[in-house]
Coordinates of C-alpha atoms in Angstrom, one line a residue:
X278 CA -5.5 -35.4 -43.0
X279 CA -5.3 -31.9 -40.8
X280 CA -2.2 -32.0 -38.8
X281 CA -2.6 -31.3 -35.4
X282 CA -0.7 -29.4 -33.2
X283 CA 0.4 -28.3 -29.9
X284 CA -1.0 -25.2 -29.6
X285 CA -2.0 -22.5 -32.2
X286 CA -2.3 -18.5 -31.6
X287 CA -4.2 -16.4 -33.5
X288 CA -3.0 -12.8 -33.3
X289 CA -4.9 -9.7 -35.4
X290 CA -1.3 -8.6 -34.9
X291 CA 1.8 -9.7 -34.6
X292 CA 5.4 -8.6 -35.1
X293 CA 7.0 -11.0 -37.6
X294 CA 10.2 -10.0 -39.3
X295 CA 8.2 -9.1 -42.3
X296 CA 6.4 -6.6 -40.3
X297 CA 3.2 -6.2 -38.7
X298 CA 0.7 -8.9 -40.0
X299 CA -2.6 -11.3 -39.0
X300 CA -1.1 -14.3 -38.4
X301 CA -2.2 -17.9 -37.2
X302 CA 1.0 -19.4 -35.4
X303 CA 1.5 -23.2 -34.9
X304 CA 4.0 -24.6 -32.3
X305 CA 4.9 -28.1 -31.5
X306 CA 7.7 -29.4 -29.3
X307 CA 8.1 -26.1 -28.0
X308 CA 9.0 -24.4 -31.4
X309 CA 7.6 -22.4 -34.4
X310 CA 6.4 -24.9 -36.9
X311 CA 4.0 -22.9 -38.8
X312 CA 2.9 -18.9 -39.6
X313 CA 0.0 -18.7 -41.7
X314 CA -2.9 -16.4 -42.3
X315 CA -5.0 -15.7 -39.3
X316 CA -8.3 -17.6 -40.5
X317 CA -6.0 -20.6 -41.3
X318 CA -8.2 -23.7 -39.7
X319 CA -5.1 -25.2 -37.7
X320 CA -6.1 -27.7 -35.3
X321 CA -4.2 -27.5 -32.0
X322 CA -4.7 -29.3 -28.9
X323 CA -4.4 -25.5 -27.5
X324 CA -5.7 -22.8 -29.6
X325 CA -5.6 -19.0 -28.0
X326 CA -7.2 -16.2 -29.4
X327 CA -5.8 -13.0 -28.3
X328 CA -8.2 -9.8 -27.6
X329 CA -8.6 -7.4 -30.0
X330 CA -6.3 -4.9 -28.4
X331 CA -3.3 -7.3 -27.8
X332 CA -0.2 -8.0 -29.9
X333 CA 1.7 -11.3 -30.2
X334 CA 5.5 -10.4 -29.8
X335 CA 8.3 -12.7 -29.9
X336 CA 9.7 -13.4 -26.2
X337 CA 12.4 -10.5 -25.4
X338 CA 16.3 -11.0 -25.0
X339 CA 17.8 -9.5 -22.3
X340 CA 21.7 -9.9 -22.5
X341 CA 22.2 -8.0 -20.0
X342 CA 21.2 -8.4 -16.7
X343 CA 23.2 -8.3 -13.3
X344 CA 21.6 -11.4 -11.6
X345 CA 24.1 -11.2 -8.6
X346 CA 23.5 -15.0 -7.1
X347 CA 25.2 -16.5 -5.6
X348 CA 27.2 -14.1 -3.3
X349 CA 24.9 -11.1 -3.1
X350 CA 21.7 -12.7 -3.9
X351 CA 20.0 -10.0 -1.4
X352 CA 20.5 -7.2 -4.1
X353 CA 18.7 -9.9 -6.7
X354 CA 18.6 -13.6 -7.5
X355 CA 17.8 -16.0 -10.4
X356 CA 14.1 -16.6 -9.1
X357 CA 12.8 -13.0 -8.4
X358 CA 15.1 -11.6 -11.6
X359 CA 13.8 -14.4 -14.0
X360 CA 9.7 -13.8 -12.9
X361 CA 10.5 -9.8 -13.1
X362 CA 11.9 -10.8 -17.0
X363 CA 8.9 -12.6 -17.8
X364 CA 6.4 -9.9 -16.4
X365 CA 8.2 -7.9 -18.8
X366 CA 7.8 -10.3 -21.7
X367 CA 11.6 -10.9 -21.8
X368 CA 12.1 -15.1 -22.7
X369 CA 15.5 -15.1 -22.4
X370 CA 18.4 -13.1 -20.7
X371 CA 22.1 -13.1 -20.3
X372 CA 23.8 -13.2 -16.9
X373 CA 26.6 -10.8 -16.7
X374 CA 30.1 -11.9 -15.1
X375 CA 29.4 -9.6 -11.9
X376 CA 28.3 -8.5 -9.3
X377 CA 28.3 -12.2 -8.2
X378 CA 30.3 -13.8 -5.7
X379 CA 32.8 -16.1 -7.4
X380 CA 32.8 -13.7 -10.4
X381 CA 32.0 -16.0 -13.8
X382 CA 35.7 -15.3 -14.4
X383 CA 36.8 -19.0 -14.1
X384 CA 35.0 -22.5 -14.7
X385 CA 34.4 -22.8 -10.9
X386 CA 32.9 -19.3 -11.2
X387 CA 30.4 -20.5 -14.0
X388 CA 29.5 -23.5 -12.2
X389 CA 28.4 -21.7 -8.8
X390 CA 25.8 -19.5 -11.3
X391 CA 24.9 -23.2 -13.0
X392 CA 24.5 -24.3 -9.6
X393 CA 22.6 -21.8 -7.8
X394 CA 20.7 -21.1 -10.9
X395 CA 19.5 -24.5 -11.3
X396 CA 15.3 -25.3 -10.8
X397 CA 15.0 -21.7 -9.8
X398 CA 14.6 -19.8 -13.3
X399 CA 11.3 -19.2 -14.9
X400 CA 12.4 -18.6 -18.2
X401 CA 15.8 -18.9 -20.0
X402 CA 18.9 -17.6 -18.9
X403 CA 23.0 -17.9 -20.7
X404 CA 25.9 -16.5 -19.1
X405 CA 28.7 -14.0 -20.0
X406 CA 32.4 -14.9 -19.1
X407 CA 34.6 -12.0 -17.5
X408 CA 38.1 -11.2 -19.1
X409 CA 40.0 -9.5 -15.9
X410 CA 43.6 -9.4 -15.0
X411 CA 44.1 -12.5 -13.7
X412 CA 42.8 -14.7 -16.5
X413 CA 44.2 -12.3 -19.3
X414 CA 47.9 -11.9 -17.9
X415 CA 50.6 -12.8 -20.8
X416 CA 51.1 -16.8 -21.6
X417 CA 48.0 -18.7 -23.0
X418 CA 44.9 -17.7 -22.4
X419 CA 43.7 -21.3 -20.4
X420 CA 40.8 -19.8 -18.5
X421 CA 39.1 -17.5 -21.5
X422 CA 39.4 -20.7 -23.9
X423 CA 37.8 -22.9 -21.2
X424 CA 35.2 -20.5 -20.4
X425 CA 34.0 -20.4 -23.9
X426 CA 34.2 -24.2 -24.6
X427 CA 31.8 -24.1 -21.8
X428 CA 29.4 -22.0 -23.7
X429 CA 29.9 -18.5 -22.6
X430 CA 28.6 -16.1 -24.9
X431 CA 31.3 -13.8 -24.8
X432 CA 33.7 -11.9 -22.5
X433 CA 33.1 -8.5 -20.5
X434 CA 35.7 -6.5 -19.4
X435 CA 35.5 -3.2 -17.8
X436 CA 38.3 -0.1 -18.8
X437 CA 37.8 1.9 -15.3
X438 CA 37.1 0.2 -12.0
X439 CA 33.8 -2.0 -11.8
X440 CA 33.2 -1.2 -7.9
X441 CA 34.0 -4.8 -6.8
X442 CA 37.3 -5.9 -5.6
X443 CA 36.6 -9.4 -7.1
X444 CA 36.1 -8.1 -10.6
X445 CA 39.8 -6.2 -11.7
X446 CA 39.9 -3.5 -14.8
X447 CA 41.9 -3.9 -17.8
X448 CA 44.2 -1.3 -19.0
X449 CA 44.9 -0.9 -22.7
X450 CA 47.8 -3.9 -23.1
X451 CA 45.4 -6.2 -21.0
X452 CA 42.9 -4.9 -23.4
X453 CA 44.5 -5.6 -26.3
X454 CA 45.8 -9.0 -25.2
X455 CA 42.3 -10.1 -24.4
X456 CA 41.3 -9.3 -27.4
X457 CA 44.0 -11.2 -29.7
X458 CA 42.6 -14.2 -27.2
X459 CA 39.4 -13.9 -27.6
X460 CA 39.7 -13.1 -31.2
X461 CA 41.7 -16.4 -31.7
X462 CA 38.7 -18.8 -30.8
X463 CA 36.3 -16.5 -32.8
X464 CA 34.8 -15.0 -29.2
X465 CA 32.9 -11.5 -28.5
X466 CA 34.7 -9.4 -26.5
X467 CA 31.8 -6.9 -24.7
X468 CA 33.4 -3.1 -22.6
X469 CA 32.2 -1.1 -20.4
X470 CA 33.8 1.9 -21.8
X471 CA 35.1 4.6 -19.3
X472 CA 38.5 5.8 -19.2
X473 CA 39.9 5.7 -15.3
X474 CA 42.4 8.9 -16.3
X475 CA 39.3 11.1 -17.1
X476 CA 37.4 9.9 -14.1
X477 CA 40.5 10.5 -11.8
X478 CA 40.6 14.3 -13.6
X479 CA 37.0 15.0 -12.8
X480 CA 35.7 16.3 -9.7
X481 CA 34.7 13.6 -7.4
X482 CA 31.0 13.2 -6.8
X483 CA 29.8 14.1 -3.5
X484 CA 26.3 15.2 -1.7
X485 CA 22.8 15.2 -3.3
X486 CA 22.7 17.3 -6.2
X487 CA 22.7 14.9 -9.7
X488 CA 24.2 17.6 -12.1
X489 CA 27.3 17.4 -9.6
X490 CA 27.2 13.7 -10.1
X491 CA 26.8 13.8 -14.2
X492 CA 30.0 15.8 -13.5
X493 CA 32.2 13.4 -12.5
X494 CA 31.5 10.8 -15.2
X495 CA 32.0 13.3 -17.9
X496 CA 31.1 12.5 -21.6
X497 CA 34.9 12.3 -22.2
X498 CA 35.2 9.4 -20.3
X499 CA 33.2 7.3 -22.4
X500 CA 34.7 8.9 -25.3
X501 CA 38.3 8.5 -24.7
X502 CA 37.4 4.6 -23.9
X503 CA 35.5 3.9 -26.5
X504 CA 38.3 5.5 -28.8
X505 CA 40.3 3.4 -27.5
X506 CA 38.2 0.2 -28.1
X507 CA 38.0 0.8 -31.5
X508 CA 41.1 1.1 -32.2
X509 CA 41.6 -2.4 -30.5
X510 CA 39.1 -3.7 -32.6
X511 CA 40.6 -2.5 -35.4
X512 CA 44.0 -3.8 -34.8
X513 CA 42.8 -6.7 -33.5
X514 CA 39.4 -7.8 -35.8
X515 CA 37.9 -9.0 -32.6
X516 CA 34.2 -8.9 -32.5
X517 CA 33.8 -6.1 -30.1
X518 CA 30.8 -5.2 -28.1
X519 CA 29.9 -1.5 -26.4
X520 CA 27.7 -1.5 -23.6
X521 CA 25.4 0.6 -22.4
X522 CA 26.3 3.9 -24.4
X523 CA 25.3 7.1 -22.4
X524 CA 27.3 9.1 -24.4
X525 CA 26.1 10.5 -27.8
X526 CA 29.5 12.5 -27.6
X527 CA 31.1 9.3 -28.9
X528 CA 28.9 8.5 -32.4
X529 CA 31.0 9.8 -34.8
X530 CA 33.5 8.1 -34.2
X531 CA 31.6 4.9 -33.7
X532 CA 29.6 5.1 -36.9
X533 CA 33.0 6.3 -39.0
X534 CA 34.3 3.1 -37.3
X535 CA 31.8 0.8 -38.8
X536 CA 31.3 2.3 -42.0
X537 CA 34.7 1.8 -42.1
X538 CA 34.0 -2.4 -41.4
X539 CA 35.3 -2.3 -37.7
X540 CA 33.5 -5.3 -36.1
X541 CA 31.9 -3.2 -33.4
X542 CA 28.3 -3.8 -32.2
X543 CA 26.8 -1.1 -29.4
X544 CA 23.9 -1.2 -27.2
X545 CA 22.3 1.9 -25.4
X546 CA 19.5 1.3 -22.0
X547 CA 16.1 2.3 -21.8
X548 CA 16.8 5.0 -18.9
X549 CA 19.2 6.6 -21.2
X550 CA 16.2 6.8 -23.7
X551 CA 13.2 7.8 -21.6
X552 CA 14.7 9.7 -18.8
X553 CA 17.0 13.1 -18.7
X554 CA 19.5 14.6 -16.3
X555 CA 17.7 17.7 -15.3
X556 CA 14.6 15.6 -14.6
X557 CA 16.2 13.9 -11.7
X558 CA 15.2 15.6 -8.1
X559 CA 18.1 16.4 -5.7
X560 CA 19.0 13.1 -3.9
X561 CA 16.8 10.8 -6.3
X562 CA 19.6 8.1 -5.9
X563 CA 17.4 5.2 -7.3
X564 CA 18.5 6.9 -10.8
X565 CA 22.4 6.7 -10.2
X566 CA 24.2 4.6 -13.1
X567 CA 27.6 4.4 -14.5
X568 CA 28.0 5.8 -17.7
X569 CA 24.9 8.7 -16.0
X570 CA 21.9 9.4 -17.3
X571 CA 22.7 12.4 -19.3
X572 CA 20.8 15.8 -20.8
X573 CA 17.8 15.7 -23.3
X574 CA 19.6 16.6 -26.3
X575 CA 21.7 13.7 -25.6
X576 CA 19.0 11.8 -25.2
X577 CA 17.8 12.9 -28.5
X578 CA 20.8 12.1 -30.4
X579 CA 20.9 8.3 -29.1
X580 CA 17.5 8.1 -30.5
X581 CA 18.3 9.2 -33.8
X582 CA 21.4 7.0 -33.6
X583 CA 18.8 3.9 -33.2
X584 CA 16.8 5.3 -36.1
X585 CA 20.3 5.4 -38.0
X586 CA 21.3 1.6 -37.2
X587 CA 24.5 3.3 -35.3
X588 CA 23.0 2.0 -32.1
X589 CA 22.2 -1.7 -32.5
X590 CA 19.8 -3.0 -29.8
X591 CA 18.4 -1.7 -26.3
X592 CA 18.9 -3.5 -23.2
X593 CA 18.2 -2.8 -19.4
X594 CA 21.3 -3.1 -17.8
X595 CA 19.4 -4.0 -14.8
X596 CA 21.7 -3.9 -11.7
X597 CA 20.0 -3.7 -8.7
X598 CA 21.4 -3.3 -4.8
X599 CA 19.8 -2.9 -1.2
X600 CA 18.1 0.2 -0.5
X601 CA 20.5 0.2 1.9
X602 CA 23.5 0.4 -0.7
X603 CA 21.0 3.5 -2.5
X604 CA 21.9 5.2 0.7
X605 CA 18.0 6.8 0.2
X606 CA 18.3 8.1 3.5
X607 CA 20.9 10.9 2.6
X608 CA 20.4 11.0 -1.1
X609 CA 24.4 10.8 -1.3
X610 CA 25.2 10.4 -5.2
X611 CA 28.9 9.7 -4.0
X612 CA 28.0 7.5 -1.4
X613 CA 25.3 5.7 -3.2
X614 CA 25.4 2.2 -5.3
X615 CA 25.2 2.9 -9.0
X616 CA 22.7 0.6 -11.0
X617 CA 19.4 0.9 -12.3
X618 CA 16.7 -1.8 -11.5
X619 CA 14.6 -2.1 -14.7
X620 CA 14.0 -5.8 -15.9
X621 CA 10.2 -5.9 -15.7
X622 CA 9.6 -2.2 -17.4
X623 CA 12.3 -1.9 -20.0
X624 CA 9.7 -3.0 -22.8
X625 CA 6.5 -0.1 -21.7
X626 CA 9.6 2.8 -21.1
X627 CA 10.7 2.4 -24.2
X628 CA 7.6 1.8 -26.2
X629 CA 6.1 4.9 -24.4
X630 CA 8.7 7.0 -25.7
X631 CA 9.1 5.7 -28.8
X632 CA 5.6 5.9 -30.1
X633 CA 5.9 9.5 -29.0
X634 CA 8.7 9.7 -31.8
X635 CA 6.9 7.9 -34.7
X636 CA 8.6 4.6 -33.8
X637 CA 6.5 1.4 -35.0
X638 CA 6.2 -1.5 -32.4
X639 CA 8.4 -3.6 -34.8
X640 CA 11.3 -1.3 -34.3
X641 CA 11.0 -1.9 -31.1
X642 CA 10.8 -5.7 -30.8
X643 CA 14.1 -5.3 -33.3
X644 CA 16.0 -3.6 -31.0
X645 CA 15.5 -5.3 -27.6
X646 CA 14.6 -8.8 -28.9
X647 CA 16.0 -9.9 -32.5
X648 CA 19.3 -7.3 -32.2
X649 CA 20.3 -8.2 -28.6
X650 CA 19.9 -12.7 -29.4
X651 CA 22.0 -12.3 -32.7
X652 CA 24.6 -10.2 -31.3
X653 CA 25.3 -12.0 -28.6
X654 CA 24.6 -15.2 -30.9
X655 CA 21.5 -16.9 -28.7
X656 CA 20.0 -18.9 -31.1
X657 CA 16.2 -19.8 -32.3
X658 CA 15.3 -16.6 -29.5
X659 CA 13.7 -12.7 -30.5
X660 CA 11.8 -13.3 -33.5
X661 CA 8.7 -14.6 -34.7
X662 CA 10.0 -17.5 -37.3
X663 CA 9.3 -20.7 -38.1
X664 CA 12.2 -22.6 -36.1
X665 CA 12.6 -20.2 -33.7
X666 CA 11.5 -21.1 -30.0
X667 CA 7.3 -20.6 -29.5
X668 CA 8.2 -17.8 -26.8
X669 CA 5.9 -14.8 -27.1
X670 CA 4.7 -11.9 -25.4
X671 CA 1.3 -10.4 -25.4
X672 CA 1.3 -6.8 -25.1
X673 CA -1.4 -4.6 -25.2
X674 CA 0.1 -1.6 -26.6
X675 CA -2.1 1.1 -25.6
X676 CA -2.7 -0.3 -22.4
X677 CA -1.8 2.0 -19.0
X678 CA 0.8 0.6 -16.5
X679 CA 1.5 2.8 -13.1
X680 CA 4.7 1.7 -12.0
X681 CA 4.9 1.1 -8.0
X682 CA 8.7 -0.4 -6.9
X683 CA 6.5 -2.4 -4.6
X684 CA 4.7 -4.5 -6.9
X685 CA 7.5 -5.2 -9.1
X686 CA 9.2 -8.7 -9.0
X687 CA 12.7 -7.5 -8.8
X688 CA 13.7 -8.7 -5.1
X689 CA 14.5 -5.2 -4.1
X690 CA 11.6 -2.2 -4.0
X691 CA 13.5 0.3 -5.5
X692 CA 13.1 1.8 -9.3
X693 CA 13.9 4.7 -11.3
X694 CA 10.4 4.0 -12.9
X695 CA 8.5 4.3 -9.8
X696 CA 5.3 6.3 -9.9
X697 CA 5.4 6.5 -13.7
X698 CA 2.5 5.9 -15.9
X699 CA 3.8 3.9 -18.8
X700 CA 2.2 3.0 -22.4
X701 CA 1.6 -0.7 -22.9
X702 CA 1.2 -3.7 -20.8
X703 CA 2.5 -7.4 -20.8
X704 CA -0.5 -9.5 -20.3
X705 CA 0.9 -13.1 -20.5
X706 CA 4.6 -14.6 -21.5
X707 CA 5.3 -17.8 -23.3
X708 CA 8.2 -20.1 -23.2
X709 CA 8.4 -23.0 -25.6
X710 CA 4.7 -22.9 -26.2
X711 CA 3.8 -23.2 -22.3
X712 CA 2.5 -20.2 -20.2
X713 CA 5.3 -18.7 -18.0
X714 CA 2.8 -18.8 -14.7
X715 CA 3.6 -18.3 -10.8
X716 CA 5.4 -21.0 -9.5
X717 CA 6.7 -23.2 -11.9
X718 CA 10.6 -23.0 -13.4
X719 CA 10.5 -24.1 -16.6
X720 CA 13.6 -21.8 -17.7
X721 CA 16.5 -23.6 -18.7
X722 CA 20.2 -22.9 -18.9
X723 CA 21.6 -22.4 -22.3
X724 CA 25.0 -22.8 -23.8
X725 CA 26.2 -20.3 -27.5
X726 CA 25.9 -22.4 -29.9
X727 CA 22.8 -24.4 -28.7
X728 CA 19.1 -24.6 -28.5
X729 CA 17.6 -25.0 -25.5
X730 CA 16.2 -29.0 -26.5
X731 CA 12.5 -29.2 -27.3
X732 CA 10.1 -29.5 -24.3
X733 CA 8.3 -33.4 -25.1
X734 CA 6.8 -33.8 -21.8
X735 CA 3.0 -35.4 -22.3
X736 CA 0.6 -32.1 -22.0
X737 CA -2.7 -32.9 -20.7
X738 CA -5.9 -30.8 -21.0
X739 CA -7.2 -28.3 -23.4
X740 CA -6.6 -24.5 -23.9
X741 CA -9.5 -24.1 -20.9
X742 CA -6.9 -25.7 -18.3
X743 CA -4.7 -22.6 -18.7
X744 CA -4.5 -19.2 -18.7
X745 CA -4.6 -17.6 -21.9
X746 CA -4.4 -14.2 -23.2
X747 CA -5.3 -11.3 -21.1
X748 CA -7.7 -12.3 -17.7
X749 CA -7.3 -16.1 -16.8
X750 CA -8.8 -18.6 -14.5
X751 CA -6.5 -21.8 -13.4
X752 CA -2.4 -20.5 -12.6
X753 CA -2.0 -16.9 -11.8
X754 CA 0.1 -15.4 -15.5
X755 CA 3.1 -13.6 -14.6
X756 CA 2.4 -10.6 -15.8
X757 CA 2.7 -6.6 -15.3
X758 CA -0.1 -4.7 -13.5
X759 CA -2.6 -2.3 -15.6
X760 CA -3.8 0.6 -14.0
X761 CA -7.5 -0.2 -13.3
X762 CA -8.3 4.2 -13.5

């Protein structure tokens, strides 16, 4: 007898793990149950045939992603940040500690996020813990060890100040004590790397001209922190974590430190991949970020660092604000909120650059959907497997996408990407088998160390009920825009 199941894609291509293949993929209760040949005659109550210029990718990890409710859900929020993630073919993200209102530095702090997060997601969302002065001064770490048996995936902590009150730095003891906690229960320590002495040395940043601002975030900075990081991770053997490297001033020393068996992990961001200092216009504050957006050749050597396995996995680091807090109106770089909005367009910036540099689609889907879930330890997410969660994107590679701030879910009209064209549009985005579509939360909240449980509701209808890949009648797919030119 022909099993039947829930629904079955058949994909020309798709990114698996063992590369790019023709695949028929099977799905019930929400997860991978089946990857066969494409002409494979599975029967599925759904069965979805994508075009001839689409791709089936595994569902994106996002780990990290400045959410910002509750407190100062104006700059962002769990609804508008979780439909700009699935527009982008991102399944699954990880809510950073801050810039929320209470910080996720205490279990009160983690259930305001559970809280305000709750029936408002569209796809699925974990959170990080914060390690900060106050729950990493000497004695027993209570708060960190609570946090975790909660189901944090790990604890960020910046070196320099974060640019909230609410969220402290550590210096280097604080460092190192957090890390012999969080080392003790087998936890991930993540840094923001920037040493406050060579930020205090530099000239401050002031006025409208970017080169100034580059200038007083100087590679050293990042350098000196990082340094200092790995020598913590050394001592300590605490999983350690670098975010959002800008500086390619600072790989030598991170790949002697790992071929040396240093337990450090480091992500880079898709601006500091696809866009370069002396690109930015005078005043262009949308494109103000701490570590900066640095020169081409530095851009260069963090792409060769990818290519080397020295950087692990790309995220967006999307931390948005007001257009007020961009202070637009004066183009003010030391005035201005740092934080790139980039959620919804990390996956086209970075595939349009990197097929300009020989890069296969598979190395991407690697690096921003398999890399970022094992790092940060999200399981059954980023990969095409069978056991994995049926979460896919379908991306037409080749595809133009003209990037307008206004038509972008993120809650706040403001991008570094705007007015770009872009190679490679998201067409539709699955979670557990089900089309992500306007209106309907079906994200859930997830824990390390669990799955997200199987989705057994009673589905009704056939594949003609739903949107499927590409053009659609029935619910409106969340999905990017392609330029119609």
């Amino acid at each position: 007898m022909t099993e039947r199941f829930d629904l079955v894609v058949r994909a020309r291509r798709a990114v698996t793990p063992e590369g790019e293949r023709a695949v028929a993929v099977a799905t019930n209760g929400g997860r991978i149950v089946a990857i066969d040949p494409f002409d494979t005659p599975h029967m599925g109550t759904r069965t979805v045939e994508l075009a001839e210029d689409e791709v089936l990718l595994p569902g994106l990890v996002d780990s990290h992603v400045h959410v910002n409710e509750p407190g100062r859900t104006e700059w962002e929020g769990f609804s508008s940040a979780t439909r700009a993630a699935a527009a982008g073919g991102v399944t699954t993200i990880v809510d950073m500690p801050l810039n929320s209102v209470p910080p996720t530095t205490t279990i009160a702090g983690l259930d305001a996020k559970h809280a305000a997060a709750d029936g408002q997601i569209a796809v699925d969302v974990g959170f990080w813990g914060g390690a900060v002065p106050d729950n990493t001064a000497p004695g027993p770490p209570d708060a960190l060890v609570a946090l975790h048996e909660r189901g944090v995936y790990g604890f960020k902590a910046f070196l320099s100040p974060s640019g909230v009150e609410e969220f402290g730095h550590l210096d280097p003891e604080a460092l190192r004590r957090a890390a012999v906690a969080i080392g003790g229960f087998g936890g991930l320590l993540i840094v923001h790397a920037e040493d406050p002495r060579a930020l205090a040395e530099a000239p401050p940043a002031t006025g409208r001209d970017y080169a100034g601002f580059v200038a007083s975030r100087p590679e050293s900075a990042e350098n000196n922190a990082i340094s200092l990081l790995i020598a913590t991770a050394r001592a300590t053997r605490t999983r350690c974590h670098i975010l959002h490297l800008s500086s390619a001033g600072a790989l030598p020393q991170i790949a002697a430190a790992r071929a040396e068996g240093v337990p450090l992990t480091v992500e880079t961001c898709p601006h500091y991949l696809t866009i370069a200092a002396e690109q930015i216009p005078p005043g262009a504050t949308q494109f103000k970020c701490c570590p900066p957006i640095r020169d081409s050749a530095n851009r260069d050597a963090l792409w060769a660092a990818l290519e080397r396995g020295v950087i692990d996995c790309v995220v967006s680091d999307h931390s948005p604000s007001t257009p007020a807090l961009k202070d637009l109106d004066t183009g003010d770089f030391g005035t201005a909120w740092g934080g790139i909005a980039g959620l919804q367009v990390g996956l086209p910036a970075v595939w349009t650059e990197a097929s300009a540099r020989g890069f296969a689609l598979a190395d991407v889907v690697h690096w921003m959907g398999r890399r970022p879930a094992e790092i940060a330890g999200v399981a059954g997410k980023g990969q095409i497997a069978i056991g994995c969660d049926a979460d896919f994107a379908v991306f037409a590679p080749d595809a133009v996408l003209r990037v307008d701030a206004a038509r972008l879910h993120h809650k706040n009209p403001i991008s570094a990407y705007d007015g770009r064209e872009l190679k490679g549009v998201i067409r539709q985005t699955w979670l557990r088998g089900e089309p992500v579509v306007h209106g309907v939360r079906r994200g859930r909240l997830l824990e390390r160390g669990q799955r997200a449980s199987p989705d057994r509701r009673k589905r009704v209808g056939t594949e003609t009920d739903l949107p499927g890949a590409g053009p659609s009648t029935g619910s409106a797919p969340i999905g990017a825009t392609e330029d119609d030119t």
